[in-house]
């Protein structure tokens, strides 16, 4: 099987040999201006479940799907306090409760970053938020210059290697 998401919120699973559709699932309703509600980047498969995130979609939502049927196993909306806590609280007029990075999985965990500047680890079996880190803070770069995290967005998702989590941040909300 091969899976692909659309910016209009539809996730498609195709037979890799024939290219024929196996199933389709509408995960969010299309919004004006194109793909703001839909699936922006990549999904992840952990051998049991398929994980897909939608961008804004009132709000963005992380889904676990049965890869064979597309049945929604659980859904977790972007946390309601995402724009009122941490660094995002300073930007109430532009903060968004959405997921744009690709989804990442490790055994038992789903990793997804938000437009609210938070990287979160979710339970792979229930979708419960298990851990959160606010990237919207001042940091000193390896070059000695100041930097600041911001929204987690863009193409790549988190990378987990040798017990460390790597993520990109700074898409928005950065005063530098």
PDB file of C-alpha atoms in Angstrom:
ATOM      1  CA  UNK A   1       0.000   0.000   0.000  1.00  0.00           C
ATOM      2  CA  UNK A   2       0.999   3.615  -0.600  1.00  0.00           C
ATOM      3  CA  UNK A   3      -0.613   6.522   1.230  1.00  0.00           C
ATOM      4  CA  UNK A   4      -0.827  10.196   0.347  1.00  0.00           C
ATOM      5  CA  UNK A   5      -2.640  13.149   1.881  1.00  0.00           C
ATOM      6  CA  UNK A   6      -4.197  16.115   0.111  1.00  0.00           C
ATOM      7  CA  UNK A   7      -4.399  19.710   1.233  1.00  0.00           C
ATOM      8  CA  UNK A   8      -8.192  19.463   0.964  1.00  0.00           C
ATOM      9  CA  UNK A   9      -8.128  16.970   3.856  1.00  0.00           C
ATOM     10  CA  UNK A  10      -8.510  13.640   2.043  1.00  0.00           C
ATOM     11  CA  UNK A  11      -6.108  10.778   2.746  1.00  0.00           C
ATOM     12  CA  UNK A  12      -5.796   8.174  -0.022  1.00  0.00           C
ATOM     13  CA  UNK A  13      -4.381   4.657   0.189  1.00  0.00           C
ATOM     14  CA  UNK A  14      -3.494   2.991  -3.108  1.00  0.00           C
ATOM     15  CA  UNK A  15      -2.420  -0.498  -4.110  1.00  0.00           C
ATOM     16  CA  UNK A  16       1.293  -0.065  -4.881  1.00  0.00           C
ATOM     17  CA  UNK A  17       1.196  -2.587  -7.738  1.00  0.00           C
ATOM     18  CA  UNK A  18      -1.888  -1.379  -9.558  1.00  0.00           C
ATOM     19  CA  UNK A  19      -2.315   2.229  -8.433  1.00  0.00           C
ATOM     20  CA  UNK A  20      -5.986   1.541  -7.698  1.00  0.00           C
ATOM     21  CA  UNK A  21      -7.588   3.180  -4.672  1.00  0.00           C
ATOM     22  CA  UNK A  22      -8.009   0.873  -1.681  1.00  0.00           C
ATOM     23  CA  UNK A  23      -9.752   3.502   0.473  1.00  0.00           C
ATOM     24  CA  UNK A  24     -10.124   7.251   0.959  1.00  0.00           C
ATOM     25  CA  UNK A  25     -10.911   9.139   4.153  1.00  0.00           C
ATOM     26  CA  UNK A  26     -12.008  12.783   4.478  1.00  0.00           C
ATOM     27  CA  UNK A  27     -10.229  13.947   7.664  1.00  0.00           C
ATOM     28  CA  UNK A  28     -11.109  17.640   7.529  1.00  0.00           C
ATOM     29  CA  UNK A  29     -13.496  19.892   5.702  1.00  0.00           C
ATOM     30  CA  UNK A  30     -11.970  22.108   3.010  1.00  0.00           C
ATOM     31  CA  UNK A  31     -11.654  25.789   3.925  1.00  0.00           C
ATOM     32  CA  UNK A  32     -11.492  28.834   1.669  1.00  0.00           C
ATOM     33  CA  UNK A  33      -8.044  29.596   0.213  1.00  0.00           C
ATOM     34  CA  UNK A  34      -7.165  26.031  -0.626  1.00  0.00           C
ATOM     35  CA  UNK A  35      -5.348  23.658   1.656  1.00  0.00           C
ATOM     36  CA  UNK A  36      -5.329  25.421   4.996  1.00  0.00           C
ATOM     37  CA  UNK A  37      -7.490  22.724   6.566  1.00  0.00           C
ATOM     38  CA  UNK A  38      -5.896  19.677   5.031  1.00  0.00           C
ATOM     39  CA  UNK A  39      -2.861  17.456   5.235  1.00  0.00           C
ATOM     40  CA  UNK A  40       0.254  19.527   4.662  1.00  0.00           C
ATOM     41  CA  UNK A  41       3.140  17.050   4.823  1.00  0.00           C
ATOM     42  CA  UNK A  42       3.833  13.408   5.548  1.00  0.00           C
ATOM     43  CA  UNK A  43       2.155  10.680   7.532  1.00  0.00           C
ATOM     44  CA  UNK A  44       3.787   7.889   9.521  1.00  0.00           C
ATOM     45  CA  UNK A  45       3.205   4.151   9.922  1.00  0.00           C
ATOM     46  CA  UNK A  46       4.445   2.184  12.940  1.00  0.00           C
ATOM     47  CA  UNK A  47       3.565  -1.311  11.728  1.00  0.00           C
ATOM     48  CA  UNK A  48       0.107  -1.186  13.384  1.00  0.00           C
ATOM     49  CA  UNK A  49      -1.441   2.213  12.764  1.00  0.00           C
ATOM     50  CA  UNK A  50      -1.231   5.007  10.232  1.00  0.00           C
ATOM     51  CA  UNK A  51      -0.885   8.524  11.711  1.00  0.00           C
ATOM     52  CA  UNK A  52      -1.998  11.628   9.814  1.00  0.00           C
ATOM     53  CA  UNK A  53      -2.268  15.263  10.933  1.00  0.00           C
ATOM     54  CA  UNK A  54      -4.372  18.084   9.538  1.00  0.00           C
ATOM     55  CA  UNK A  55      -3.376  21.746   9.516  1.00  0.00           C
ATOM     56  CA  UNK A  56      -5.931  24.242  10.877  1.00  0.00           C
ATOM     57  CA  UNK A  57      -9.217  22.361  10.391  1.00  0.00           C
ATOM     58  CA  UNK A  58     -10.801  24.119  13.414  1.00  0.00           C
ATOM     59  CA  UNK A  59      -8.459  23.002  14.991  1.00  0.00           C
ATOM     60  CA  UNK A  60      -5.756  20.841  13.425  1.00  0.00           C
ATOM     61  CA  UNK A  61      -6.123  17.225  14.496  1.00  0.00           C
ATOM     62  CA  UNK A  62      -3.841  14.194  14.791  1.00  0.00           C
ATOM     63  CA  UNK A  63      -5.476  10.933  13.666  1.00  0.00           C
ATOM     64  CA  UNK A  64      -4.664   7.248  14.065  1.00  0.00           C
ATOM     65  CA  UNK A  65      -6.140   5.170  11.248  1.00  0.00           C
ATOM     66  CA  UNK A  66      -6.465   1.470  10.540  1.00  0.00           C
ATOM     67  CA  UNK A  67      -4.174   1.140   7.499  1.00  0.00           C
ATOM     68  CA  UNK A  68      -6.295  -1.605   5.927  1.00  0.00           C
ATOM     69  CA  UNK A  69      -9.653   0.180   6.105  1.00  0.00           C
ATOM     70  CA  UNK A  70      -9.072   3.862   6.925  1.00  0.00           C
ATOM     71  CA  UNK A  71     -11.255   3.541  10.029  1.00  0.00           C
ATOM     72  CA  UNK A  72     -10.436   6.318  12.533  1.00  0.00           C
ATOM     73  CA  UNK A  73      -9.057   4.645  15.682  1.00  0.00           C
ATOM     74  CA  UNK A  74      -8.590   7.889  17.607  1.00  0.00           C
ATOM     75  CA  UNK A  75      -8.392  11.621  16.977  1.00  0.00           C
ATOM     76  CA  UNK A  76      -6.697  14.260  19.100  1.00  0.00           C
ATOM     77  CA  UNK A  77      -7.269  17.942  18.357  1.00  0.00           C
ATOM     78  CA  UNK A  78      -4.464  20.448  18.840  1.00  0.00           C
ATOM     79  CA  UNK A  79      -4.596  21.222  22.581  1.00  0.00           C
ATOM     80  CA  UNK A  80      -6.942  24.099  23.456  1.00  0.00           C
ATOM     81  CA  UNK A  81      -4.316  25.855  25.588  1.00  0.00           C
ATOM     82  CA  UNK A  82      -1.649  25.816  22.857  1.00  0.00           C
ATOM     83  CA  UNK A  83      -2.009  29.512  22.014  1.00  0.00           C
ATOM     84  CA  UNK A  84      -2.547  30.699  25.593  1.00  0.00           C
ATOM     85  CA  UNK A  85       0.485  29.070  27.230  1.00  0.00           C
ATOM     86  CA  UNK A  86       4.234  29.358  26.781  1.00  0.00           C
ATOM     87  CA  UNK A  87       5.781  31.601  24.162  1.00  0.00           C
ATOM     88  CA  UNK A  88       2.695  31.532  21.924  1.00  0.00           C
ATOM     89  CA  UNK A  89       0.687  33.442  24.550  1.00  0.00           C
ATOM     90  CA  UNK A  90       2.559  36.613  23.514  1.00  0.00           C
ATOM     91  CA  UNK A  91       1.067  36.327  19.992  1.00  0.00           C
ATOM     92  CA  UNK A  92      -2.697  35.776  20.445  1.00  0.00           C
ATOM     93  CA  UNK A  93      -3.571  37.474  17.154  1.00  0.00           C
ATOM     94  CA  UNK A  94      -1.455  35.205  14.964  1.00  0.00           C
ATOM     95  CA  UNK A  95      -1.122  31.913  16.877  1.00  0.00           C
ATOM     96  CA  UNK A  96      -2.842  28.950  15.206  1.00  0.00           C
ATOM     97  CA  UNK A  97      -3.847  25.565  16.579  1.00  0.00           C
ATOM     98  CA  UNK A  98      -2.676  23.504  13.665  1.00  0.00           C
ATOM     99  CA  UNK A  99      -0.268  20.746  12.680  1.00  0.00           C
ATOM    100  CA  UNK A 100       1.877  21.210   9.586  1.00  0.00           C
ATOM    101  CA  UNK A 101       5.054  19.099  10.041  1.00  0.00           C
ATOM    102  CA  UNK A 102       5.233  15.508   8.914  1.00  0.00           C
ATOM    103  CA  UNK A 103       4.254  13.017  11.623  1.00  0.00           C
ATOM    104  CA  UNK A 104       7.020  10.899  13.200  1.00  0.00           C
ATOM    105  CA  UNK A 105       6.653   7.622  15.121  1.00  0.00           C
ATOM    106  CA  UNK A 106       8.847   5.631  17.463  1.00  0.00           C
ATOM    107  CA  UNK A 107       7.770   2.538  19.422  1.00  0.00           C
ATOM    108  CA  UNK A 108       4.642   3.523  21.357  1.00  0.00           C
ATOM    109  CA  UNK A 109       4.900   7.246  20.566  1.00  0.00           C
ATOM    110  CA  UNK A 110       3.712   9.687  17.904  1.00  0.00           C
ATOM    111  CA  UNK A 111       5.659  12.965  17.598  1.00  0.00           C
ATOM    112  CA  UNK A 112       4.028  16.053  16.143  1.00  0.00           C
ATOM    113  CA  UNK A 113       4.868  19.743  16.279  1.00  0.00           C
ATOM    114  CA  UNK A 114       2.342  22.532  16.289  1.00  0.00           C
ATOM    115  CA  UNK A 115       1.970  26.019  14.932  1.00  0.00           C
ATOM    116  CA  UNK A 116       1.737  27.024  18.619  1.00  0.00           C
ATOM    117  CA  UNK A 117       5.468  26.292  18.954  1.00  0.00           C
ATOM    118  CA  UNK A 118       5.079  23.091  20.965  1.00  0.00           C
ATOM    119  CA  UNK A 119       6.568  19.705  20.152  1.00  0.00           C
ATOM    120  CA  UNK A 120       4.472  16.944  21.658  1.00  0.00           C
ATOM    121  CA  UNK A 121       4.694  13.194  22.179  1.00  0.00           C
ATOM    122  CA  UNK A 122       1.362  11.366  21.979  1.00  0.00           C
ATOM    123  CA  UNK A 123       0.473   7.836  23.048  1.00  0.00           C
ATOM    124  CA  UNK A 124       0.349   5.697  19.899  1.00  0.00           C
ATOM    125  CA  UNK A 125      -2.511   3.635  21.346  1.00  0.00           C
ATOM    126  CA  UNK A 126      -4.762   6.419  22.707  1.00  0.00           C
ATOM    127  CA  UNK A 127      -3.644   9.796  21.290  1.00  0.00           C
ATOM    128  CA  UNK A 128      -3.147  11.222  24.785  1.00  0.00           C
ATOM    129  CA  UNK A 129      -0.505  13.964  25.069  1.00  0.00           C
ATOM    130  CA  UNK A 130       2.301  12.440  27.149  1.00  0.00           C
ATOM    131  CA  UNK A 131       4.953  15.151  26.852  1.00  0.00           C
ATOM    132  CA  UNK A 132       5.222  18.702  25.552  1.00  0.00           C
ATOM    133  CA  UNK A 133       8.115  21.094  24.985  1.00  0.00           C
ATOM    134  CA  UNK A 134       7.691  24.786  24.189  1.00  0.00           C
ATOM    135  CA  UNK A 135      10.245  25.715  21.505  1.00  0.00           C
ATOM    136  CA  UNK A 136       9.208  29.364  21.533  1.00  0.00           C
ATOM    137  CA  UNK A 137      12.050  30.570  23.735  1.00  0.00           C
ATOM    138  CA  UNK A 138      15.380  32.346  23.422  1.00  0.00           C
ATOM    139  CA  UNK A 139      18.431  30.164  22.762  1.00  0.00           C
ATOM    140  CA  UNK A 140      22.090  30.761  22.081  1.00  0.00           C
ATOM    141  CA  UNK A 141      23.230  29.264  18.801  1.00  0.00           C
ATOM    142  CA  UNK A 142      26.404  27.247  18.378  1.00  0.00           C
ATOM    143  CA  UNK A 143      27.776  30.306  16.557  1.00  0.00           C
ATOM    144  CA  UNK A 144      27.238  32.396  19.697  1.00  0.00           C
ATOM    145  CA  UNK A 145      24.402  34.424  18.184  1.00  0.00           C
ATOM    146  CA  UNK A 146      20.948  34.603  19.764  1.00  0.00           C
ATOM    147  CA  UNK A 147      18.022  32.777  18.255  1.00  0.00           C
ATOM    148  CA  UNK A 148      14.433  32.093  19.101  1.00  0.00           C
ATOM    149  CA  UNK A 149      12.184  29.168  18.413  1.00  0.00           C
ATOM    150  CA  UNK A 150       8.735  29.636  16.957  1.00  0.00           C
ATOM    151  CA  UNK A 151       6.045  27.678  15.192  1.00  0.00           C
ATOM    152  CA  UNK A 152       6.941  24.158  14.125  1.00  0.00           C
ATOM    153  CA  UNK A 153       6.107  23.997  10.463  1.00  0.00           C
ATOM    154  CA  UNK A 154       7.474  23.137   7.082  1.00  0.00           C
ATOM    155  CA  UNK A 155       8.261  19.893   5.386  1.00  0.00           C
ATOM    156  CA  UNK A 156      10.215  17.696   7.711  1.00  0.00           C
ATOM    157  CA  UNK A 157       8.933  16.198  10.902  1.00  0.00           C
ATOM    158  CA  UNK A 158      10.887  15.381  14.028  1.00  0.00           C
ATOM    159  CA  UNK A 159      13.893  13.084  13.838  1.00  0.00           C
ATOM    160  CA  UNK A 160      14.469  10.696  16.733  1.00  0.00           C
ATOM    161  CA  UNK A 161      17.874   9.036  16.936  1.00  0.00           C
ATOM    162  CA  UNK A 162      19.894   7.449  19.742  1.00  0.00           C
ATOM    163  CA  UNK A 163      17.514   8.755  22.412  1.00  0.00           C
ATOM    164  CA  UNK A 164      17.537  12.352  21.132  1.00  0.00           C
ATOM    165  CA  UNK A 165      14.746  14.341  19.495  1.00  0.00           C
ATOM    166  CA  UNK A 166      15.610  16.842  16.764  1.00  0.00           C
ATOM    167  CA  UNK A 167      13.115  19.300  15.350  1.00  0.00           C
ATOM    168  CA  UNK A 168      13.101  22.501  13.349  1.00  0.00           C
ATOM    169  CA  UNK A 169      11.439  25.569  14.812  1.00  0.00           C
ATOM    170  CA  UNK A 170      11.161  29.262  14.054  1.00  0.00           C
ATOM    171  CA  UNK A 171       8.671  29.320  11.190  1.00  0.00           C
ATOM    172  CA  UNK A 172       6.778  32.247  12.709  1.00  0.00           C
ATOM    173  CA  UNK A 173       6.787  34.404  15.862  1.00  0.00           C
ATOM    174  CA  UNK A 174      10.539  35.066  15.718  1.00  0.00           C
ATOM    175  CA  UNK A 175      11.551  38.656  16.489  1.00  0.00           C
ATOM    176  CA  UNK A 176      15.192  38.237  15.344  1.00  0.00           C
TER     177      UNK A 176
END
